[in-house]
């Protein structure tokens, strides 16, 4: 039944689902895990780097953690190429805001802009949803330390602790118990 409704990102199934977005979420589930924890003294991001083959040379650079601006960093789960596109857009937006207003961009504004870009790719034909999820950690003068998570549908939310990637439901249950 799903085959009739998964050829385009803009076609809803009778249940009201966008299968292309669900496929993007599934791609994130196969990626290495990333965890973020918020406290009053800061934010911790941790990520698992999956080794897909023993034949590949292990790189020294990280493909899971990125600095957006001096006050914002993120952890990634999903398709790295998709993440690079959104991270570059976020970095440009942060610098444009700094140039225009002479102050760092608020953390939630970066997250919202990335979520809007991700949502736009679920809305138009000829584009596929980004197969990536982010955990953003940052600090700004208005709200202090903050932790946000985004998904391929463009939804985002603030968290005290969250996980994305492989085994994220198990990580969520551990984080809830602590």
Short mmCIF file of C-alpha atoms in Angstrom, two decimals:
data_model
loop_
_atom_site.label_atom_id
_atom_site.label_comp_id
_atom_site.label_asym_id
_atom_site.label_seq_id
_atom_site.Cartn_x
_atom_site.Cartn_y
_atom_site.Cartn_z
CA UNK A 1 0.00 0.00 0.00
CA UNK A 2 2.83 2.43 0.79
CA UNK A 3 4.31 2.17 -2.70
CA UNK A 4 1.53 4.34 -4.15
CA UNK A 5 2.20 7.18 -1.72
CA UNK A 6 5.98 7.26 -1.36
CA UNK A 7 6.99 8.47 -4.83
CA UNK A 8 6.65 12.18 -3.98
CA UNK A 9 7.32 14.16 -0.82
CA UNK A 10 4.09 16.12 -1.19
CA UNK A 11 1.67 13.16 -1.38
CA UNK A 12 -0.01 12.19 1.87
CA UNK A 13 -1.14 8.62 2.47
CA UNK A 14 -4.76 7.99 3.56
CA UNK A 15 -3.48 7.90 7.16
CA UNK A 16 -2.04 11.42 6.74
CA UNK A 17 1.59 10.33 6.64
CA UNK A 18 4.45 11.50 4.44
CA UNK A 19 6.43 8.34 3.76
CA UNK A 20 9.48 10.22 2.44
CA UNK A 21 9.86 11.92 5.83
CA UNK A 22 9.51 8.57 7.58
CA UNK A 23 12.24 7.12 5.34
CA UNK A 24 14.50 10.03 6.31
CA UNK A 25 13.80 9.29 9.99
CA UNK A 26 14.70 5.67 9.36
CA UNK A 27 18.06 6.72 7.85
CA UNK A 28 18.79 8.59 11.07
CA UNK A 29 18.01 5.45 13.06
CA UNK A 30 20.84 3.63 11.27
CA UNK A 31 23.42 6.35 12.04
CA UNK A 32 25.69 6.53 15.06
CA UNK A 33 24.08 7.79 18.24
CA UNK A 34 24.43 11.30 19.63
CA UNK A 35 23.40 12.45 23.11
CA UNK A 36 22.97 15.90 24.64
CA UNK A 37 22.51 16.77 28.32
CA UNK A 38 21.70 20.22 29.70
CA UNK A 39 22.66 21.42 33.18
CA UNK A 40 22.78 24.79 34.89
CA UNK A 41 26.57 24.84 34.41
CA UNK A 42 26.66 23.93 30.72
CA UNK A 43 25.71 21.49 27.99
CA UNK A 44 27.38 18.18 27.12
CA UNK A 45 27.26 16.68 23.62
CA UNK A 46 28.57 13.19 22.92
CA UNK A 47 28.50 11.23 19.68
CA UNK A 48 29.33 7.72 18.56
CA UNK A 49 31.37 7.43 15.40
CA UNK A 50 30.33 4.27 13.60
CA UNK A 51 32.99 2.45 11.61
CA UNK A 52 31.27 1.03 8.56
CA UNK A 53 34.17 -1.10 7.34
CA UNK A 54 37.49 -2.26 8.73
CA UNK A 55 39.00 -1.58 5.31
CA UNK A 56 38.44 2.17 5.58
CA UNK A 57 41.17 4.31 7.09
CA UNK A 58 39.99 5.95 10.30
CA UNK A 59 39.89 9.72 9.84
CA UNK A 60 41.06 12.06 12.54
CA UNK A 61 38.32 14.60 11.85
CA UNK A 62 34.87 14.26 13.32
CA UNK A 63 31.82 13.92 11.10
CA UNK A 64 29.43 14.07 14.05
CA UNK A 65 30.23 17.32 15.90
CA UNK A 66 30.29 20.79 14.38
CA UNK A 67 30.77 24.35 15.60
CA UNK A 68 28.17 26.70 14.13
CA UNK A 69 29.38 29.87 15.86
CA UNK A 70 31.43 30.71 18.96
CA UNK A 71 28.42 30.08 21.19
CA UNK A 72 26.64 27.22 19.33
CA UNK A 73 27.69 23.66 18.47
CA UNK A 74 25.75 20.66 17.20
CA UNK A 75 25.87 16.88 17.01
CA UNK A 76 24.59 15.09 13.91
CA UNK A 77 22.96 11.75 13.13
CA UNK A 78 22.10 10.80 9.58
CA UNK A 79 23.44 11.56 6.12
CA UNK A 80 26.61 13.64 6.48
CA UNK A 81 26.23 15.37 3.09
CA UNK A 82 22.79 16.65 4.10
CA UNK A 83 24.20 17.83 7.42
CA UNK A 84 26.98 19.76 5.67
CA UNK A 85 24.45 21.72 3.62
CA UNK A 86 22.42 22.77 6.66
CA UNK A 87 25.50 23.52 8.77
CA UNK A 88 26.92 25.78 6.07
CA UNK A 89 23.59 27.65 5.85
CA UNK A 90 23.52 28.00 9.65
CA UNK A 91 27.07 29.32 9.76
CA UNK A 92 26.30 31.91 7.08
CA UNK A 93 23.11 32.98 8.88
CA UNK A 94 25.00 33.36 12.18
CA UNK A 95 27.63 35.57 10.54
CA UNK A 96 25.01 37.67 8.74
CA UNK A 97 23.17 38.23 12.02
CA UNK A 98 26.42 39.20 13.76
CA UNK A 99 27.26 41.65 10.97
CA UNK A 100 23.78 43.18 10.92
CA UNK A 101 23.07 43.45 14.67
CA UNK A 102 26.59 43.45 16.19
CA UNK A 103 25.66 40.67 18.61
CA UNK A 104 25.61 36.86 18.40
CA UNK A 105 22.49 35.23 17.02
CA UNK A 106 20.16 33.71 19.65
CA UNK A 107 20.46 29.92 19.80
CA UNK A 108 16.76 29.27 19.17
CA UNK A 109 16.85 31.47 16.07
CA UNK A 110 19.58 29.31 14.48
CA UNK A 111 17.57 26.18 15.29
CA UNK A 112 14.38 27.71 13.92
CA UNK A 113 16.08 28.74 10.66
CA UNK A 114 17.48 25.23 10.17
CA UNK A 115 14.06 23.72 10.95
CA UNK A 116 12.44 26.01 8.38
CA UNK A 117 14.94 24.89 5.72
CA UNK A 118 14.32 21.24 6.59
CA UNK A 119 10.54 21.69 6.48
CA UNK A 120 10.68 23.44 3.09
CA UNK A 121 12.23 20.32 1.57
CA UNK A 122 9.17 18.28 2.63
CA UNK A 123 6.81 20.73 0.95
CA UNK A 124 7.88 20.98 -2.68
CA UNK A 125 8.05 18.35 -5.42
CA UNK A 126 11.44 17.46 -6.85
CA UNK A 127 13.16 17.72 -3.47
CA UNK A 128 13.69 15.03 -0.89
CA UNK A 129 13.68 15.61 2.87
CA UNK A 130 17.05 16.00 4.56
CA UNK A 131 18.01 12.66 6.09
CA UNK A 132 19.59 14.18 9.17
CA UNK A 133 18.75 15.16 12.74
CA UNK A 134 20.64 17.62 14.92
CA UNK A 135 21.18 18.25 18.60
CA UNK A 136 22.12 21.90 19.13
CA UNK A 137 23.88 23.11 22.26
CA UNK A 138 24.47 26.78 22.92
CA UNK A 139 24.47 29.76 25.19
CA UNK A 140 23.05 33.25 24.83
CA UNK A 141 22.57 36.23 27.14
CA UNK A 142 18.77 35.96 27.19
CA UNK A 143 18.26 32.30 28.17
CA UNK A 144 21.69 30.97 29.20
CA UNK A 145 22.53 27.37 28.28
CA UNK A 146 20.12 25.67 25.88
CA UNK A 147 19.67 22.27 24.21
CA UNK A 148 17.50 21.70 21.11
CA UNK A 149 16.76 18.81 18.78
CA UNK A 150 15.55 18.94 15.16
CA UNK A 151 14.28 16.18 12.87
CA UNK A 152 13.78 15.88 9.07
CA UNK A 153 10.22 17.19 9.22
CA UNK A 154 11.50 20.53 10.52
CA UNK A 155 10.13 20.08 14.03
CA UNK A 156 12.36 21.28 16.83
CA UNK A 157 12.09 21.45 20.59
CA UNK A 158 14.03 22.32 23.70
CA UNK A 159 15.21 19.47 25.92
CA UNK A 160 16.94 18.83 29.24
CA UNK A 161 18.40 15.63 27.77
CA UNK A 162 17.91 13.96 24.40
CA UNK A 163 19.36 11.40 22.00
CA UNK A 164 19.27 10.81 18.25
CA UNK A 165 20.53 8.03 15.99
CA UNK A 166 20.82 4.31 16.61
CA UNK A 167 19.16 3.05 19.80
CA UNK A 168 17.79 6.50 20.65
CA UNK A 169 14.64 5.04 22.30
CA UNK A 170 16.86 3.08 24.70
CA UNK A 171 18.98 6.16 25.36
CA UNK A 172 15.82 8.21 26.02
CA UNK A 173 14.63 5.68 28.60
CA UNK A 174 18.02 5.77 30.37
CA UNK A 175 18.02 9.58 30.35
CA UNK A 176 14.47 9.65 31.76
CA UNK A 177 15.42 7.33 34.63
CA UNK A 178 18.39 9.51 35.62
#
